[in-house]
């Protein structure tokens, strides 16, 4: 994992990505401001690995994923996928590139066409993008259904006839149909029961090992993100607060926001859960149209100093492989009391 520089084994490189949405008013729809959904994030992902992105609703996690997919235009920054800079790619080339970058969304029901049986939902993309005959496309679709744990004989059924977990498996099969290298998993298990979540995450990890896939896994359940991710980025109000290896983040969080998120995550052992320290955050995420000056987290941080409200902290590497945006964290990970 690297932030500042690009290495030969970096599969995806994102540099200073900014996605701003205009706010308009009046009959003439004049722009009066911008929602800074993503406000300068940088990261790299190596091939075959997973970057988890966590944070509260409205922090900009999904917008980062849409920026990688180029589904949302970005105001500033660079995205380099497998050595290909998006800025050097025209529309026709981008359409070809998109086959290698797929999306699995949060709601599997709304992402499947209710008028098509699930076999055709998968085979349609194969016919269009992989130049297969209809019979070969159907055979491939059935093979993928079997691969994700759905019986081939269920291919004639429609999305409403499946459970939420089964529909998400079908969405995974549809993403795999394009033979992608990279998949953005956007809250893919948040609408599922806990037991089904584990099954879907395990399936994603199996597919990653089988096909050498690279993931961005977006979620708010820290235990799930920890399980699947190599590295984890904690996002707040359009910015990364902390980024490091998964185990390091959970064992030694440095940013107050990360500590608060981890302290709020449930622990199965009741005794441990009751004994641990809780960090309670008051208030809501500020309006992204008018974010606070200085540190974006200063309005909710229990440790905020006056200096935090005046100057935005740099996102710096305090120890090798561990980046933090906090005035109270010095080089070496030392916390200023």
C-alpha positions as a Python dict, from the first residue, in 0.01 Angstrom:
ca = {
    (1, 'X'): (0, 0, 0),
    (2, 'X'): (126, 344, -93),
    (3, 'X'): (-14, 697, -94),
    (4, 'X'): (244, 931, -235),
    (5, 'X'): (412, 726, -506),
    (6, 'X'): (317, 463, -758),
    (7, 'X'): (484, 121, -756),
    (8, 'X'): (493, -131, -1037),
    (9, 'X'): (265, -370, -848),
    (10, 'X'): (-5, -108, -778),
    (11, 'X'): (-313, -213, -973),
    (12, 'X'): (-529, 91, -894),
    (13, 'X'): (-386, 433, -813),
    (14, 'X'): (-611, 721, -701),
    (15, 'X'): (-447, 1060, -655),
    (16, 'X'): (-618, 1357, -487),
    (17, 'X'): (-966, 1257, -606),
    (18, 'X'): (-1231, 1527, -568),
    (19, 'X'): (-1598, 1486, -658),
    (20, 'X'): (-1807, 1801, -611),
    (21, 'X'): (-2177, 1828, -693),
    (22, 'X'): (-2314, 2175, -780),
    (23, 'X'): (-2597, 2323, -572),
    (24, 'X'): (-2835, 2534, -781),
    (25, 'X'): (-3117, 2771, -691),
    (26, 'X'): (-3378, 2977, -865),
    (27, 'X'): (-3545, 2951, -1203),
    (28, 'X'): (-3214, 2999, -1382),
    (29, 'X'): (-3056, 2719, -1177),
    (30, 'X'): (-2758, 2930, -1082),
    (31, 'X'): (-2481, 2751, -896),
    (32, 'X'): (-2460, 2882, -540),
    (33, 'X'): (-2222, 2625, -396),
    (34, 'X'): (-2089, 2273, -415),
    (35, 'X'): (-2136, 1957, -212),
    (36, 'X'): (-1783, 1828, -158),
    (37, 'X'): (-1877, 1461, -152),
    (38, 'X'): (-1514, 1353, -198),
    (39, 'X'): (-1256, 1617, -119),
    (40, 'X'): (-908, 1495, -201),
    (41, 'X'): (-849, 1127, -125),
    (42, 'X'): (-549, 923, -239),
    (43, 'X'): (-479, 552, -216),
    (44, 'X'): (-342, 253, -405),
    (45, 'X'): (-450, -110, -424),
    (46, 'X'): (-235, -401, -530),
    (47, 'X'): (-373, -670, -757),
    (48, 'X'): (-563, -943, -578),
    (49, 'X'): (-608, -736, -260),
    (50, 'X'): (-901, -556, -99),
    (51, 'X'): (-930, -199, 27),
    (52, 'X'): (-1213, -153, 275),
    (53, 'X'): (-1371, 193, 312),
    (54, 'X'): (-1576, 257, 626),
    (55, 'X'): (-1759, 555, 766),
    (56, 'X'): (-2103, 688, 851),
    (57, 'X'): (-2374, 746, 593),
    (58, 'X'): (-2298, 1059, 393),
    (59, 'X'): (-1922, 1036, 438),
    (60, 'X'): (-1858, 989, 64),
    (61, 'X'): (-1776, 617, 51),
    (62, 'X'): (-2005, 529, -239),
    (63, 'X'): (-1898, 839, -431),
    (64, 'X'): (-1539, 713, -424),
    (65, 'X'): (-1663, 389, -577),
    (66, 'X'): (-1861, 574, -843),
    (67, 'X'): (-1554, 782, -924),
    (68, 'X'): (-1349, 467, -981),
    (69, 'X'): (-1625, 337, -1209),
    (70, 'X'): (-1636, 677, -1378),
    (71, 'X'): (-2009, 673, -1320),
    (72, 'X'): (-1966, 1014, -1155),
    (73, 'X'): (-1749, 1288, -1309),
    (74, 'X'): (-1473, 1407, -1080),
    (75, 'X'): (-1361, 1766, -1042),
    (76, 'X'): (-995, 1694, -981),
    (77, 'X'): (-746, 1412, -944),
    (78, 'X'): (-615, 1113, -1130),
    (79, 'X'): (-732, 752, -1150),
    (80, 'X'): (-487, 503, -1299),
    (81, 'X'): (-620, 151, -1352),
    (82, 'X'): (-365, -118, -1445),
    (83, 'X'): (-135, 151, -1585),
    (84, 'X'): (-414, 323, -1781),
    (85, 'X'): (-484, 684, -1684),
    (86, 'X'): (-852, 771, -1721),
    (87, 'X'): (-753, 1110, -1858),
    (88, 'X'): (-591, 942, -2158),
    (89, 'X'): (-895, 728, -2244),
    (90, 'X'): (-1174, 835, -2481),
    (91, 'X'): (-1539, 726, -2448),
    (92, 'X'): (-1507, 421, -2674),
    (93, 'X'): (-1197, 301, -2491),
    (94, 'X'): (-1365, 363, -2156),
    (95, 'X'): (-1659, 141, -2256),
    (96, 'X'): (-1416, -142, -2321),
    (97, 'X'): (-1235, -73, -1996),
    (98, 'X'): (-1559, -85, -1798),
    (99, 'X'): (-1593, -456, -1870),
    (100, 'X'): (-1291, -504, -1647),
    (101, 'X'): (-1443, -294, -1366),
    (102, 'X'): (-1775, -411, -1226),
    (103, 'X'): (-2012, -300, -951),
    (104, 'X'): (-2214, -500, -699),
    (105, 'X'): (-2472, -278, -532),
    (106, 'X'): (-2639, -273, -193),
    (107, 'X'): (-2991, -367, -301),
    (108, 'X'): (-2983, -682, -514),
    (109, 'X'): (-3354, -663, -592),
    (110, 'X'): (-3352, -318, -752),
    (111, 'X'): (-3038, -401, -951),
    (112, 'X'): (-3200, -702, -1122),
    (113, 'X'): (-3460, -663, -1397),
    (114, 'X'): (-3785, -807, -1252),
    (115, 'X'): (-3910, -888, -1605),
    (116, 'X'): (-3618, -1120, -1683),
    (117, 'X'): (-3544, -1459, -1536),
    (118, 'X'): (-3208, -1475, -1361),
    (119, 'X'): (-3043, -1681, -1635),
    (120, 'X'): (-3123, -1409, -1889),
    (121, 'X'): (-3014, -1136, -1645),
    (122, 'X'): (-2666, -1289, -1653),
    (123, 'X'): (-2662, -1403, -2017),
    (124, 'X'): (-2765, -1062, -2155),
    (125, 'X'): (-2433, -899, -2067),
    (126, 'X'): (-2239, -1200, -2196),
    (127, 'X'): (-2413, -1182, -2534),
    (128, 'X'): (-2357, -808, -2570),
    (129, 'X'): (-2003, -770, -2441),
    (130, 'X'): (-1837, -1105, -2497),
    (131, 'X'): (-1958, -1186, -2850),
    (132, 'X'): (-2101, -1528, -2761),
    (133, 'X'): (-2387, -1707, -2935),
    (134, 'X'): (-2714, -1712, -2739),
    (135, 'X'): (-2674, -2081, -2652),
    (136, 'X'): (-2314, -2034, -2534),
    (137, 'X'): (-2418, -1731, -2329),
    (138, 'X'): (-2694, -1931, -2159),
    (139, 'X'): (-2451, -2216, -2087),
    (140, 'X'): (-2203, -1969, -1936),
    (141, 'X'): (-2479, -1809, -1727),
    (142, 'X'): (-2578, -2148, -1586),
    (143, 'X'): (-2213, -2224, -1510),
    (144, 'X'): (-2184, -1899, -1314),
    (145, 'X'): (-2507, -1964, -1123),
    (146, 'X'): (-2370, -2300, -1018),
    (147, 'X'): (-2040, -2137, -921),
    (148, 'X'): (-2208, -1895, -677),
    (149, 'X'): (-2429, -2164, -523),
    (150, 'X'): (-2755, -2127, -721),
    (151, 'X'): (-2891, -2438, -887),
    (152, 'X'): (-2895, -2431, -1268),
    (153, 'X'): (-3257, -2544, -1262),
    (154, 'X'): (-3345, -2216, -1085),
    (155, 'X'): (-3237, -2014, -1390),
    (156, 'X'): (-3596, -1988, -1515),
    (157, 'X'): (-3707, -1817, -1195),
    (158, 'X'): (-3745, -1442, -1151),
    (159, 'X'): (-3571, -1219, -894),
    (160, 'X'): (-3874, -1193, -665),
    (161, 'X'): (-3868, -1571, -618),
    (162, 'X'): (-3530, -1561, -441),
    (163, 'X'): (-3424, -1452, -94),
    (164, 'X'): (-3203, -1146, -43),
    (165, 'X'): (-2891, -1357, -3),
    (166, 'X'): (-2967, -1558, -317),
    (167, 'X'): (-3029, -1240, -516),
    (168, 'X'): (-2693, -1105, -403),
    (169, 'X'): (-2529, -1428, -522),
    (170, 'X'): (-2696, -1375, -859),
    (171, 'X'): (-2558, -1020, -872),
    (172, 'X'): (-2211, -1160, -801),
    (173, 'X'): (-2255, -1408, -1088),
    (174, 'X'): (-2363, -1125, -1317),
    (175, 'X'): (-2054, -922, -1226),
    (176, 'X'): (-1830, -1225, -1287),
    (177, 'X'): (-1990, -1275, -1630),
    (178, 'X'): (-1782, -989, -1769),
    (179, 'X'): (-1460, -1158, -1649),
    (180, 'X'): (-1359, -845, -1455),
    (181, 'X'): (-1030, -771, -1286),
    (182, 'X'): (-1173, -521, -1037),
    (183, 'X'): (-1505, -505, -851),
    (184, 'X'): (-1652, -225, -638),
    (185, 'X'): (-1862, -388, -365),
    (186, 'X'): (-2092, -111, -239),
    (187, 'X'): (-2258, -208, 91),
    (188, 'X'): (-2323, -554, -56),
    (189, 'X'): (-2419, -719, 275),
    (190, 'X'): (-2577, -434, 471),
    (191, 'X'): (-2935, -540, 379),
    (192, 'X'): (-2879, -907, 470),
    (193, 'X'): (-2912, -1106, 791),
    (194, 'X'): (-2590, -1159, 984),
    (195, 'X'): (-2563, -1530, 900),
    (196, 'X'): (-2621, -1457, 530),
    (197, 'X'): (-2366, -1174, 541),
    (198, 'X'): (-2095, -1423, 638),
    (199, 'X'): (-2190, -1652, 349),
    (200, 'X'): (-2179, -1373, 91),
    (201, 'X'): (-1847, -1235, 220),
    (202, 'X'): (-1698, -1585, 215),
    (203, 'X'): (-1819, -1627, -144),
    (204, 'X'): (-1657, -1298, -245),
    (205, 'X'): (-1329, -1410, -91),
    (206, 'X'): (-1350, -1744, -271),
    (207, 'X'): (-1409, -1569, -602),
    (208, 'X'): (-1115, -1339, -530),
    (209, 'X'): (-885, -1636, -480),
    (210, 'X'): (-1023, -1819, -782),
    (211, 'X'): (-1004, -1532, -1032),
    (212, 'X'): (-740, -1303, -878),
    (213, 'X'): (-992, -1023, -831),
    (214, 'X'): (-918, -686, -673),
    (215, 'X'): (-1189, -525, -458),
    (216, 'X'): (-1294, -197, -307),
    (217, 'X'): (-1528, -308, -28),
    (218, 'X'): (-1750, -26, 101),
    (219, 'X'): (-1936, -78, 426),
    (220, 'X'): (-2027, 47, 770),
    (221, 'X'): (-2001, -284, 960),
    (222, 'X'): (-1645, -276, 1087),
    (223, 'X'): (-1630, -648, 1167),
    (224, 'X'): (-1726, -742, 811),
    (225, 'X'): (-1482, -495, 657),
    (226, 'X'): (-1204, -620, 883),
    (227, 'X'): (-1265, -980, 778),
    (228, 'X'): (-1237, -924, 403),
    (229, 'X'): (-993, -630, 372),
    (230, 'X'): (-615, -612, 349),
    (231, 'X'): (-618, -236, 413),
    (232, 'X'): (-891, -15, 557),
    (233, 'X'): (-959, 356, 504),
    (234, 'X'): (-1180, 545, 750),
    (235, 'X'): (-1373, 823, 576),
    (236, 'X'): (-1548, 1128, 718),
    (237, 'X'): (-1708, 1421, 533),
    (238, 'X'): (-1534, 1348, 204),
    (239, 'X'): (-1186, 1287, 345),
    (240, 'X'): (-981, 997, 475),
    (241, 'X'): (-915, 1024, 846),
    (242, 'X'): (-701, 712, 870),
    (243, 'X'): (-560, 444, 638),
    (244, 'X'): (-351, 141, 722),
    (245, 'X'): (-347, -239, 724),
    (246, 'X'): (-667, -394, 854),
    (247, 'X'): (-527, -560, 1166),
    (248, 'X'): (-321, -252, 1256),
    (249, 'X'): (-626, -28, 1231),
    (250, 'X'): (-836, -243, 1463),
    (251, 'X'): (-560, -322, 1710),
    (252, 'X'): (-406, 27, 1723),
    (253, 'X'): (-640, 299, 1591),
    (254, 'X'): (-487, 646, 1609),
    (255, 'X'): (-759, 885, 1494),
    (256, 'X'): (-1037, 977, 1743),
    (257, 'X'): (-1305, 906, 1481),
    (258, 'X'): (-1168, 557, 1417),
    (259, 'X'): (-1155, 491, 1791),
    (260, 'X'): (-1518, 601, 1825),
    (261, 'X'): (-1634, 376, 1541),
    (262, 'X'): (-1452, 74, 1681),
    (263, 'X'): (-1580, 139, 2035),
    (264, 'X'): (-1936, 146, 1900),
    (265, 'X'): (-1906, -184, 1713),
    (266, 'X'): (-2072, -472, 1901),
    (267, 'X'): (-1859, -751, 2050),
    (268, 'X'): (-2013, -1101, 2086),
    (269, 'X'): (-1869, -1147, 2435),
    (270, 'X'): (-2100, -956, 2676),
    (271, 'X'): (-1838, -923, 2952),
    (272, 'X'): (-1581, -773, 2716),
    (273, 'X'): (-1846, -552, 2557),
    (274, 'X'): (-1955, -405, 2894),
    (275, 'X'): (-1600, -355, 3020),
    (276, 'X'): (-1453, -166, 2726),
    (277, 'X'): (-1436, 211, 2704),
    (278, 'X'): (-1702, 383, 2495),
    (279, 'X'): (-1634, 699, 2296),
    (280, 'X'): (-1965, 872, 2234),
    (281, 'X'): (-1994, 1116, 1946),
    (282, 'X'): (-2251, 1394, 1973),
    (283, 'X'): (-2422, 1567, 1685),
    (284, 'X'): (-2444, 1480, 1318),
    (285, 'X'): (-2204, 1501, 1025),
    (286, 'X'): (-2185, 1872, 927),
    (287, 'X'): (-2338, 1999, 606),
    (288, 'X'): (-2096, 1909, 322),
    (289, 'X'): (-2197, 2231, 143),
    (290, 'X'): (-2053, 2433, 430),
    (291, 'X'): (-1802, 2211, 613),
    (292, 'X'): (-1631, 2341, 926),
    (293, 'X'): (-1301, 2523, 900),
    (294, 'X'): (-991, 2337, 1011),
    (295, 'X'): (-1032, 1967, 1084),
    (296, 'X'): (-1359, 1834, 940),
    (297, 'X'): (-1411, 1626, 1252),
    (298, 'X'): (-1352, 1909, 1502),
    (299, 'X'): (-1724, 1974, 1569),
    (300, 'X'): (-1771, 1622, 1708),
    (301, 'X'): (-1425, 1535, 1836),
    (302, 'X'): (-1401, 1506, 2218),
    (303, 'X'): (-1030, 1598, 2199),
    (304, 'X'): (-1051, 1900, 1967),
    (305, 'X'): (-823, 2196, 2045),
    (306, 'X'): (-869, 2552, 1926),
    (307, 'X'): (-593, 2492, 1672),
    (308, 'X'): (-799, 2203, 1526),
    (309, 'X'): (-1075, 2450, 1440),
    (310, 'X'): (-837, 2682, 1258),
    (311, 'X'): (-611, 2462, 1045),
    (312, 'X'): (-688, 2141, 860),
    (313, 'X'): (-449, 1859, 952),
    (314, 'X'): (-235, 1702, 682),
    (315, 'X'): (-297, 1339, 594),
    (316, 'X'): (47, 1213, 691),
    (317, 'X'): (230, 885, 737),
    (318, 'X'): (305, 883, 1109),
    (319, 'X'): (454, 532, 1107),
    (320, 'X'): (540, 323, 800),
    (321, 'X'): (218, 223, 627),
    (322, 'X'): (-9, 415, 866),
    (323, 'X'): (-160, 748, 754),
    (324, 'X'): (-359, 975, 986),
    (325, 'X'): (-514, 1323, 958),
    (326, 'X'): (-500, 1453, 1316),
    (327, 'X'): (-310, 1735, 1485),
    (328, 'X'): (-284, 1532, 1806),
    (329, 'X'): (-97, 1243, 1642),
    (330, 'X'): (274, 1304, 1595),
    (331, 'X'): (541, 1112, 1404),
    (332, 'X'): (579, 764, 1546),
    (333, 'X'): (211, 751, 1635),
    (334, 'X'): (260, 951, 1958),
    (335, 'X'): (-64, 1096, 2095),
    (336, 'X'): (-50, 1450, 2233),
    (337, 'X'): (-239, 1445, 2562),
}
